[in-house]
mmCIF file of C-alpha atoms in Angstrom:
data_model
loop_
_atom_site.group_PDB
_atom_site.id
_atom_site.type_symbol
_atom_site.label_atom_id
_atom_site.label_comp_id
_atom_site.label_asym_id
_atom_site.label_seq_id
_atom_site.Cartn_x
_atom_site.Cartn_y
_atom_site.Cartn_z
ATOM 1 C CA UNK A 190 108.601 115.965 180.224
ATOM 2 C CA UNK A 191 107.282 114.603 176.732
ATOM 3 C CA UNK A 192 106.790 111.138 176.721
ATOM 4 C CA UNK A 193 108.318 111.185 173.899
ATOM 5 C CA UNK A 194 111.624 112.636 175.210
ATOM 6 C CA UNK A 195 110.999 110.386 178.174
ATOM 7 C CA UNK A 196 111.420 107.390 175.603
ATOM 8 C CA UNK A 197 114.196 109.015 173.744
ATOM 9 C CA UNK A 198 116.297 108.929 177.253
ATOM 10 C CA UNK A 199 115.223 105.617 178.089
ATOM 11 C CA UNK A 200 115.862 103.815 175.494
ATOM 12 C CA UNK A 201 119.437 105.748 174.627
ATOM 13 C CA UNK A 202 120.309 104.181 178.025
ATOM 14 C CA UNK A 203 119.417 100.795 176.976
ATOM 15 C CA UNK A 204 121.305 100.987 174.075
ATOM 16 C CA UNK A 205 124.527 102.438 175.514
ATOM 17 C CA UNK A 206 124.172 99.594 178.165
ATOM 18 C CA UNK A 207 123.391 96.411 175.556
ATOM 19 C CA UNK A 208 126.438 98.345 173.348
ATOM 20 C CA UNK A 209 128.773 97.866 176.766
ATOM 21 C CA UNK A 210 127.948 94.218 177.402
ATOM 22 C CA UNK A 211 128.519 93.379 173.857
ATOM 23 C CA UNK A 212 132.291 94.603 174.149
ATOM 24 C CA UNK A 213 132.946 92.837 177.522
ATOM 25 C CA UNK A 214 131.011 89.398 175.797
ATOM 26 C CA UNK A 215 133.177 89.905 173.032
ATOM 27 C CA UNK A 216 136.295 90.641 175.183
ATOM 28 C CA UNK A 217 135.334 87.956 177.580
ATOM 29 C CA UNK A 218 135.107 85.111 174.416
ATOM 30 C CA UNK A 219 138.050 85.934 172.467
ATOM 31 C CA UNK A 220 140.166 84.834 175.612
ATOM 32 C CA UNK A 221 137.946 81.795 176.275
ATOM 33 C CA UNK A 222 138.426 80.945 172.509
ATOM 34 C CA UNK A 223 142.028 80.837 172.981
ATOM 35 C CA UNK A 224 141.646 77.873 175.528
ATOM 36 C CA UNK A 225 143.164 74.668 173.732
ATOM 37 C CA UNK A 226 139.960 72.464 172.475
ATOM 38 C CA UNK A 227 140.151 70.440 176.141
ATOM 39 C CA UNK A 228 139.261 73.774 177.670
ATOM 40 C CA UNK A 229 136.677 74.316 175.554
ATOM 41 C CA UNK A 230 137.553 75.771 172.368
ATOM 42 C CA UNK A 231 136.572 78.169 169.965
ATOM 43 C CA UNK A 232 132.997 77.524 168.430
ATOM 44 C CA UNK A 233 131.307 76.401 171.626
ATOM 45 C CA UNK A 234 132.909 79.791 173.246
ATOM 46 C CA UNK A 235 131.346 81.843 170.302
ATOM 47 C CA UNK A 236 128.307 79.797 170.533
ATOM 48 C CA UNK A 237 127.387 80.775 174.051
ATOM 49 C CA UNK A 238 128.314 84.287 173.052
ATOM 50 C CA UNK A 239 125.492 84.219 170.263
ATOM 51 C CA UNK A 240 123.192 83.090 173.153
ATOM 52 C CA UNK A 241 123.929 85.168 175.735
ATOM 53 C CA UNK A 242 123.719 88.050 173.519
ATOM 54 C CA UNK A 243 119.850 86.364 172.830
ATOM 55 C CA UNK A 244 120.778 86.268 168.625
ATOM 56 C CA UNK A 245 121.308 82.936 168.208
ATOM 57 C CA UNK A 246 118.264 82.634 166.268
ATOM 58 C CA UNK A 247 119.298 85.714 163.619
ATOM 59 C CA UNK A 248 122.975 84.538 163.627
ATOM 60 C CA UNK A 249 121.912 80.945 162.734
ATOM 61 C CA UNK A 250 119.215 81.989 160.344
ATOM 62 C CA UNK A 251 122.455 82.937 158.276
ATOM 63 C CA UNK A 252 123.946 79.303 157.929
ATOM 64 C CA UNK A 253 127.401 80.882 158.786
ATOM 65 C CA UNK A 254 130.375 79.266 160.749
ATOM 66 C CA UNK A 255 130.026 79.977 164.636
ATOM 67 C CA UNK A 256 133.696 81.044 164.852
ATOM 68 C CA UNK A 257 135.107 84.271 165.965
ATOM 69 C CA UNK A 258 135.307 86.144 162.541
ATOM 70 C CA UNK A 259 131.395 85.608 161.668
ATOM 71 C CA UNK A 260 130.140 86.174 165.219
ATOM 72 C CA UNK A 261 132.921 88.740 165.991
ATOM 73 C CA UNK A 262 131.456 90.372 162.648
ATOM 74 C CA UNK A 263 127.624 89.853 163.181
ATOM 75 C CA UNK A 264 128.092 91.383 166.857
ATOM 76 C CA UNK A 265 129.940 94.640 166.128
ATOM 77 C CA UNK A 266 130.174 95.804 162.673
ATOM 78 C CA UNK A 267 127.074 93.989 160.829
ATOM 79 C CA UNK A 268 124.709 97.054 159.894
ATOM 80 C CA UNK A 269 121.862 94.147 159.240
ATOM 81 C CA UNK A 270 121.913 92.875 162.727
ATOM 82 C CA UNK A 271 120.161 95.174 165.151
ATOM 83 C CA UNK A 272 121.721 94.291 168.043
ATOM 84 C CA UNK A 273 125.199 94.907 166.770
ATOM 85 C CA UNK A 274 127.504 97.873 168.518
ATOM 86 C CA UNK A 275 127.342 99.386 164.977
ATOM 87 C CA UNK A 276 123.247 99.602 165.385
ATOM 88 C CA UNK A 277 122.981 99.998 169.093
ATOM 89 C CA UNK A 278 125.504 103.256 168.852
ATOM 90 C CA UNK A 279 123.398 104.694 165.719
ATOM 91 C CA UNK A 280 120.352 104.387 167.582
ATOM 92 C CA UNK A 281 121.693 105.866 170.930
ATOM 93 C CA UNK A 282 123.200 108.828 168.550
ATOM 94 C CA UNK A 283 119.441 108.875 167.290
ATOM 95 C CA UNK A 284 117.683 108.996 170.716
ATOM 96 C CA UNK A 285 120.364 111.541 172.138
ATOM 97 C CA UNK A 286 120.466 113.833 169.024
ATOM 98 C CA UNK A 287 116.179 113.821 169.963
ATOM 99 C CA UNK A 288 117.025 115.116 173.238
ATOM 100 C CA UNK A 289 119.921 117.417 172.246
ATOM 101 C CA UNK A 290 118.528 120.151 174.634
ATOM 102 C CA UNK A 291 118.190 117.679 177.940
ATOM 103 C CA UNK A 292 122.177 116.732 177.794
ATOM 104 C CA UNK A 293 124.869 118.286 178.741
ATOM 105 C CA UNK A 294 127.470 118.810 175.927
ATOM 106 C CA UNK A 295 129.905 116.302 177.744
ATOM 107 C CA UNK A 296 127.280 113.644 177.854
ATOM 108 C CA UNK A 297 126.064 114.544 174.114
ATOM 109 C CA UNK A 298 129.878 114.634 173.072
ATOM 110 C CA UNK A 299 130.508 110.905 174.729
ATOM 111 C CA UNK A 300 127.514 109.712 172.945
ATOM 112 C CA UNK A 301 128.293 110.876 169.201
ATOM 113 C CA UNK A 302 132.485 110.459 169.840
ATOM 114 C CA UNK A 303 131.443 106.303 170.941
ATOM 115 C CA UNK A 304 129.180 106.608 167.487
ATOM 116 C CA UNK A 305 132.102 108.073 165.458
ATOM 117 C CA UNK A 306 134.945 106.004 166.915
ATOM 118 C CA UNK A 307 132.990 102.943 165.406
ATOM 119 C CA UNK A 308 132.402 104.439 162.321
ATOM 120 C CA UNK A 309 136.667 104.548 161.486
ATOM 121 C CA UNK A 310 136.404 100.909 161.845
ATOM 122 C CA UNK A 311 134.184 100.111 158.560
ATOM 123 C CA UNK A 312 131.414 97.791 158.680
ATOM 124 C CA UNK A 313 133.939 94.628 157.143
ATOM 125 C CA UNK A 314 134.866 91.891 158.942
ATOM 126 C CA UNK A 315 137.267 92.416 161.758
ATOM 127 C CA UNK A 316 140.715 90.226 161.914
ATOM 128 C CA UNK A 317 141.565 89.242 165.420
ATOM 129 C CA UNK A 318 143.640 92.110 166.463
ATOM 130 C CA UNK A 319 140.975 94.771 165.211
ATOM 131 C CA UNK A 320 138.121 93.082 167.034
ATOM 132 C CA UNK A 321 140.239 93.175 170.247
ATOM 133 C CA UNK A 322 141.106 97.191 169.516
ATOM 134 C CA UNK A 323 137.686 97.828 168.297
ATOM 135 C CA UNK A 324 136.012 96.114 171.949
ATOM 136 C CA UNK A 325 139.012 98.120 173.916
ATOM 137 C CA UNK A 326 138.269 101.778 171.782
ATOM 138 C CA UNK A 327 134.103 101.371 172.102
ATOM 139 C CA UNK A 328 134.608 100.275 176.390
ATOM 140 C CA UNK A 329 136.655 103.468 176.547
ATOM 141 C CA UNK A 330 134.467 105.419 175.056
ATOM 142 C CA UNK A 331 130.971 104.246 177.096
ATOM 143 C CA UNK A 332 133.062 104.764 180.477
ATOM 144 C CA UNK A 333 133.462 108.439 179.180
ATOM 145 C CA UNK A 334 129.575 108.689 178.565
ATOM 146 C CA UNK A 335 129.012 106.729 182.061
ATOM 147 C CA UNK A 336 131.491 109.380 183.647
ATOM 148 C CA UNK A 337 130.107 112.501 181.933
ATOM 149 C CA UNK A 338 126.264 111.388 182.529
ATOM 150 C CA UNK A 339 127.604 110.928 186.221
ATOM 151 C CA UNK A 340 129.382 113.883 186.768
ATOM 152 C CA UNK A 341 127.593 116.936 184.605
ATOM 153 C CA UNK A 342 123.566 115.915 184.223
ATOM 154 C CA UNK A 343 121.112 117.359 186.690
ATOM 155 C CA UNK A 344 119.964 114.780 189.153
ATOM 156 C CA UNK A 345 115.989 115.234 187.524
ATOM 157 C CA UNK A 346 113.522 113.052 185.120
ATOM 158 C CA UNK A 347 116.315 113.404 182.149
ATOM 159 C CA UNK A 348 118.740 111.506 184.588
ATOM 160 C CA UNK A 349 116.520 109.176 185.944
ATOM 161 C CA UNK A 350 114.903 108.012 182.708
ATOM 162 C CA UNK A 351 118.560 107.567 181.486
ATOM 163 C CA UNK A 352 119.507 105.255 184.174
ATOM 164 C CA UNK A 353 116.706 103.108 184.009
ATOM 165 C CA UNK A 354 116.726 102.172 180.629
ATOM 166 C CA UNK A 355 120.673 101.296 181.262
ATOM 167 C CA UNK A 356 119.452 99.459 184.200
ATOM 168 C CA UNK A 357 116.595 97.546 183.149
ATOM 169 C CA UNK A 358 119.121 95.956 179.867
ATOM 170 C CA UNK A 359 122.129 95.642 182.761
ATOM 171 C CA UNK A 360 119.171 93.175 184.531
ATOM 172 C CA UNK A 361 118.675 91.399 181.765
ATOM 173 C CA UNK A 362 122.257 91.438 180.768
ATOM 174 C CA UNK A 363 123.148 89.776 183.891
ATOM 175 C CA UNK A 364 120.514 87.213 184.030
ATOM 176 C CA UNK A 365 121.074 85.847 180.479
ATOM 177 C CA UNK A 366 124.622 85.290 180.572
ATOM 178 C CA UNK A 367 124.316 83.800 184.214
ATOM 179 C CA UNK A 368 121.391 81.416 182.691
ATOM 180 C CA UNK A 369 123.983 80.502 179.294
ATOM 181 C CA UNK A 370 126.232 79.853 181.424
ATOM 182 C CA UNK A 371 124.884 77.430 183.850
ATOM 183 C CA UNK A 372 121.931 75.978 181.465
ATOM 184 C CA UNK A 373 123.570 75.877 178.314
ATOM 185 C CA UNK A 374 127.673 75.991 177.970
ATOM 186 C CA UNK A 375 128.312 73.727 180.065
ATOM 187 C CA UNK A 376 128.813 69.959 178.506
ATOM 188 C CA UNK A 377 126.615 67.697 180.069
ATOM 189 C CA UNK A 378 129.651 65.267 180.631
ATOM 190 C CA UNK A 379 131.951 68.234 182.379
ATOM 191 C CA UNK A 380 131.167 67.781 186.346
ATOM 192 C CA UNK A 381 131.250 70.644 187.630
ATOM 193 C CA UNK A 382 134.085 72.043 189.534
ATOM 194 C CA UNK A 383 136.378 71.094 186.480
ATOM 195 C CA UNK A 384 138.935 72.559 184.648
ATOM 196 C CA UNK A 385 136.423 73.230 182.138
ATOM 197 C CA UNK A 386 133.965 75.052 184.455
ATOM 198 C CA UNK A 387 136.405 77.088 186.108
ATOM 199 C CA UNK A 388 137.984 78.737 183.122
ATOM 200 C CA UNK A 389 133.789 79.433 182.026
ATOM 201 C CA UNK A 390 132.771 81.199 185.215
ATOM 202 C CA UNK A 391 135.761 82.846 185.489
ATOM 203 C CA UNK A 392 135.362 84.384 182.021
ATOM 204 C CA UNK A 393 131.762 85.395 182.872
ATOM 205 C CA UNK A 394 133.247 87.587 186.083
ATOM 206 C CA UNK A 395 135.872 88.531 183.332
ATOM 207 C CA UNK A 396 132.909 89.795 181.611
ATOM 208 C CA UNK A 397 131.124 91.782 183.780
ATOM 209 C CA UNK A 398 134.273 93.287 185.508
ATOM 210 C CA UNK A 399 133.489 90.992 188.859
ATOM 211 C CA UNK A 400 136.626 88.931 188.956
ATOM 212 C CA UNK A 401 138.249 91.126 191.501
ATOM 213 C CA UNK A 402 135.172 92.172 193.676
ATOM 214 C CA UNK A 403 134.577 88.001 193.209
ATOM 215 C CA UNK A 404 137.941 87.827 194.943
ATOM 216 C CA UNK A 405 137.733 90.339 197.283
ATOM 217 C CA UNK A 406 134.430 89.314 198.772
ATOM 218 C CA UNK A 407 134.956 85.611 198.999
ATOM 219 C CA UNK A 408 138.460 85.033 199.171
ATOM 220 C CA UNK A 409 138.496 81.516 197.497
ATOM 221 C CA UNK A 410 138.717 79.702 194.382
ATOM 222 C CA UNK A 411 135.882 80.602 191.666
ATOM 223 C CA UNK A 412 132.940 78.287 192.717
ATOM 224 C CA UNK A 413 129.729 78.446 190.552
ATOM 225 C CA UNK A 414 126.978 79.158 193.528
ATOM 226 C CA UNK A 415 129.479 81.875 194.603
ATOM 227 C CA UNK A 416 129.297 83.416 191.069
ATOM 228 C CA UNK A 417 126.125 82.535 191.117
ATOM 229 C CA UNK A 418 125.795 84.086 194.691
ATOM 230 C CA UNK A 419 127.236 87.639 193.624
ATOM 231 C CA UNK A 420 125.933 88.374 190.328
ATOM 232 C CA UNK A 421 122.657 87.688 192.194
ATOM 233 C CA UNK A 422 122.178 88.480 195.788
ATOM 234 C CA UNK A 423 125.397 91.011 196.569
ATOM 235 C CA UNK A 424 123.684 94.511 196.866
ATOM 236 C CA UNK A 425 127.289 95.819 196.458
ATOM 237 C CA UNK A 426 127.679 94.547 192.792
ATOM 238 C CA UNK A 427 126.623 96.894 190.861
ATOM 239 C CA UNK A 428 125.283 94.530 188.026
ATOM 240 C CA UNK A 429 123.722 92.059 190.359
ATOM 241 C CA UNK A 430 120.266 91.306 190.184
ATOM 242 C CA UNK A 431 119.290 92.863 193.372
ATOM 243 C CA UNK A 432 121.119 95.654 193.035
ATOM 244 C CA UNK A 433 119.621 96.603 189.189
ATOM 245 C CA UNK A 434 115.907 96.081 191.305
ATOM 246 C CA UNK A 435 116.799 98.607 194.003
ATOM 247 C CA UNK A 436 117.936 101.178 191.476
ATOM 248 C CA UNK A 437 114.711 100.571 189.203
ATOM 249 C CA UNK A 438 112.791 100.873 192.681
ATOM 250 C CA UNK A 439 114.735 103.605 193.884
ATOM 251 C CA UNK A 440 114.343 105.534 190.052
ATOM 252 C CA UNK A 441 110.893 104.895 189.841
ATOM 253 C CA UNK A 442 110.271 106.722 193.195
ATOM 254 C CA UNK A 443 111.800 109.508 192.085
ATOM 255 C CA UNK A 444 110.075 109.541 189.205
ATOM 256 C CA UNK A 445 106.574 109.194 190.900
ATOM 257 C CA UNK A 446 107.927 112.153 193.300
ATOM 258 C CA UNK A 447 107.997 114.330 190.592
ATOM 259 C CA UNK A 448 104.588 113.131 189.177
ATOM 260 C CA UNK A 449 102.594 112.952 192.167
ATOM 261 C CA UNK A 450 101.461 109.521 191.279
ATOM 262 C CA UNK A 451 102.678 105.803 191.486
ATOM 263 C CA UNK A 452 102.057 103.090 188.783
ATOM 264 C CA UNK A 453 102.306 99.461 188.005
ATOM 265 C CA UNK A 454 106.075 99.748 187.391
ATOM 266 C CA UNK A 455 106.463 100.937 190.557
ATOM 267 C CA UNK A 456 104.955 97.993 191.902
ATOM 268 C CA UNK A 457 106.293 95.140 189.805
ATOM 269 C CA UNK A 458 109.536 96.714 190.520
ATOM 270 C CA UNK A 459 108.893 96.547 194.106
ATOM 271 C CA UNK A 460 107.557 93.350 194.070
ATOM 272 C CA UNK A 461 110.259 91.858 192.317
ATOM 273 C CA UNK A 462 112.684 93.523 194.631
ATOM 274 C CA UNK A 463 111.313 91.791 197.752
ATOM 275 C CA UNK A 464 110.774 88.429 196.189
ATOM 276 C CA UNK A 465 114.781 87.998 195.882
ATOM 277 C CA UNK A 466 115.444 90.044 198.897
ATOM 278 C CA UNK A 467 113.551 86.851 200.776
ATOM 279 C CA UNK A 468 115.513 84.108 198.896
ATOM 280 C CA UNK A 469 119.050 83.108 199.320
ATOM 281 C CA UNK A 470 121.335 80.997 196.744
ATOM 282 C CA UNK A 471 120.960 77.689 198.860
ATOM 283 C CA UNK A 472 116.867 78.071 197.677
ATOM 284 C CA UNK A 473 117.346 79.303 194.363
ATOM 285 C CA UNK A 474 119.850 76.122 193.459
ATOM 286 C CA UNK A 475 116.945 73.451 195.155
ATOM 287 C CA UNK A 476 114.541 74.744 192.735
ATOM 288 C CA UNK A 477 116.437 75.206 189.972
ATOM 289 C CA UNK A 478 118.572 78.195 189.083
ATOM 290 C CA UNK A 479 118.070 78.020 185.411
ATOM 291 C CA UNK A 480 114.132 78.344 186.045
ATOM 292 C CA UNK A 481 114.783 81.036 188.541
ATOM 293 C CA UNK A 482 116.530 82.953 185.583
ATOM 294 C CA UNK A 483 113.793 82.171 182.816
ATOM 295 C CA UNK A 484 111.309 83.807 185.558
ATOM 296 C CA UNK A 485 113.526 86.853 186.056
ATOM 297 C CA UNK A 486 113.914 87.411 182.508
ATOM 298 C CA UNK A 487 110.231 87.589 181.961
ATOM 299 C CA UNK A 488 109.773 89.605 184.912
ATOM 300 C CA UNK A 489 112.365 92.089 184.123
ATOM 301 C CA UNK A 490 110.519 92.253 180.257
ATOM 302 C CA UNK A 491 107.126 92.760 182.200
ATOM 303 C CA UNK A 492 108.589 95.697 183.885
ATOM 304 C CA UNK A 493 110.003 97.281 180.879
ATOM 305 C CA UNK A 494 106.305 96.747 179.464
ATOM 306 C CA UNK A 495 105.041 98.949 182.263
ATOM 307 C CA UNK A 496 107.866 101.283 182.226
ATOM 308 C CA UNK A 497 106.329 102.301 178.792
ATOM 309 C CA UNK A 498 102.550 102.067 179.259
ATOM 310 C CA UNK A 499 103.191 104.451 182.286
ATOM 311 C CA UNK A 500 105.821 106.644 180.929
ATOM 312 C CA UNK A 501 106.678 106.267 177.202
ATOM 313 C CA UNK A 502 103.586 106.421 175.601
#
C-alpha cells in the first residue's frame, strides 16, 4: 500500500473517531448544563467541554460567551474551527473519497451519508433542540460507518490502518476528558464525593457510553477511582486506556506481518502497553493521576509521531 493511501485511512479514522466524541461531549454537557447552578451550571459545564475537546485556546481567542449556543456552535457547525463535526466529517469525506477503491460501498456510503446529514443542518448557530437532534442524527450515522467498516472491509492493511487512527484519537479522547475532569472541573472547594462530583463523573461515563458497563462491573455508587479505575485499567472497556494500547499493539503486529519488518511504533506501543499493564489505580492516585494523564497524552502523541515516520510518509 501507498503511504499515501496508508495516511488517507489513518487519518479518516481519526477523524470519524474525534467527530464521535464531539457528539457524546456535546450530548454529555447539554444534560450537565441543565443542573441548577448548585450542581454546577451551565458555563463551567461548557467550559470543561472546550477543554476536553483541547480548543479552549481557539474558542477563547474569540472573546465569546462560554455558554451552550457559542460552544454548541464553535463545536459542530463552525466551518473556521477545525476541530468542529462540520470539519472533521469534510475531511474524513476527503480522506475516504482518496481511497474510494480500498472501501467497500457500505463503508464509503456511511462516510459521505454522516458528511451529508450535517450538511442539512447549515453552518448557523444551533438552538437547543437542533443541537440535541444534530448530536443524536451525526451518533447514528458514525455507528452505521463503525458497523459497515466492521461487517463488509477485508480484515488487511486498509482495515488495520483504519482502526488505528480511530484508536490512537479514542486514547487520547479518553485520557483528556478523564484529566478535565479530575484536574480541572472540579471546584477546588467541592470535596469530593459530593453532589457536585457525582453528577460530573457520572456525565463523563454518560459520555463515553460506560455508565452501564460502570454499573455492571462494580455494582456501587459512581466513585471517582472506580471511574477512574475503568476508563483506565478494564481491558473489557473498549475505550479504556489499556484496551486502545492492546489494539494499537495488536494492529501494529499485523501490520509488521504483512511488512516483514517491525518499527519504533511497534515498540513505543508495546512499551506503553506494559508500563500500565504493571500499575494499578491505588499507584497511579499516590503519584498523581493528573500527571499520569499529562504523560499518557504525550506518549500517545509520540506514538502517532512514529505511526507516520514508519508508515505515512
Amino acid at each position: 500500500m501507498l503511504s499515501r493511501s496508508a495516511s488517507n485511512l489513518y487519518w479518516m479514522g481519526r477523524y470519524l473517531e474525534r467527530a464521535d466524541f464531539l457528539c457524546r461531549l456535546i450530548d454529555a454537557t447539554v444534560r450537565l448544563a441543565s443542573l441548577p447552578a448548585s450542581h454546577g451550571g451551565a458555563a463551567p459545564a461548557w467550559e470543561s467541554a472546550i477543554q476536553s475537546a483541547a480548543v479552549a485556546e481557539a474558542f477563547h481567542e474569540r472573546n465569546l460567551p462560554v455558554d451552550e449556543a457559542n460552544v454548541g456552535h464553535f463545536l459542530t457547525l463552525d466551518p473556521e474551527n477545525l476541530s468542529s463535526i462540520r470539519r472533521c466529517l469534510e475531511a474524513a469525506r476527503n480522506n475516504g473519497r482518496a481511497v474510494r477503491t480500498s472501501l467497500t460501498l457500505e463503508t464509503w456510503e456511511a462516510v459521505n451519508d454522516a458528511w451529508h446529514e450535517i450538511q442539512r443542518f447549515g453552518s448557523g448557530m444551533p438552538d437547543s433542540s437542533t443541537l440535541v437532534r444534530l448530536v443524536d442524527s451525526i451518533k447514528n450515522s458514525l455507528l452505521m460507518f463503525d458497523g459497515a467498516a466492521h461487517r463488509t472491509q477485508l480484515r488487511e492493511a486498509t482495515y488495520w490502518f483504519l482502526r488505528l487512527g480511530t484508536t490512537v484519537e479514542r486514547a487520547d479522547n479518553t485520557a483528556r476528558l478523564l484529566d478535565v475532569k479530575y484536574h480541572l472541573l472540579l471546584p477546588r472547594s467541592e470535596p469530593v464525593g459530593g453532589s457536585l462530583d457525582y453528577f460530573q463523573w457520572t456525565t463523563l461515563l454518560r459520555t463515553v457510553s460506560a455508565l452501564t458497563a460502570y454499573r455492571w462491573v462494580y455494582r456501587e455508587s459512581v466513585k471517582p477511582w472506580l471511574v477512574a479505575d475503568l476508563l483506565i485499567f478494564n481491558r473489557a472497556m473498549p475505550r479504556s486506556l489499556i484496551a486502545c494500547l492492546e489494539d494499537a499493539v495488536w494492529l501494529l503486529d499485523q501490520l509488521a506481518a504483512t511488512r516483514g519488518r517491525r518499527g519504533p511504533a511497534n515498540r513505543i506501543a508495546a512499551t506503553s502497553l506494559r508500563a500500565l499493564a504493571g500499575s494499578d489505580i491505588d499507584r497511579l492516585f499516590q503519584s498523581g493521576l493528573h500527571e499520569f494523564l499529562e504523560r499518557f497524552i504525550i506518549e500517545n502523541n509520540r506514538l502517532g509521531d512514529a505511526i507516520a515516520e514508519q508508515y505515512l510518509f
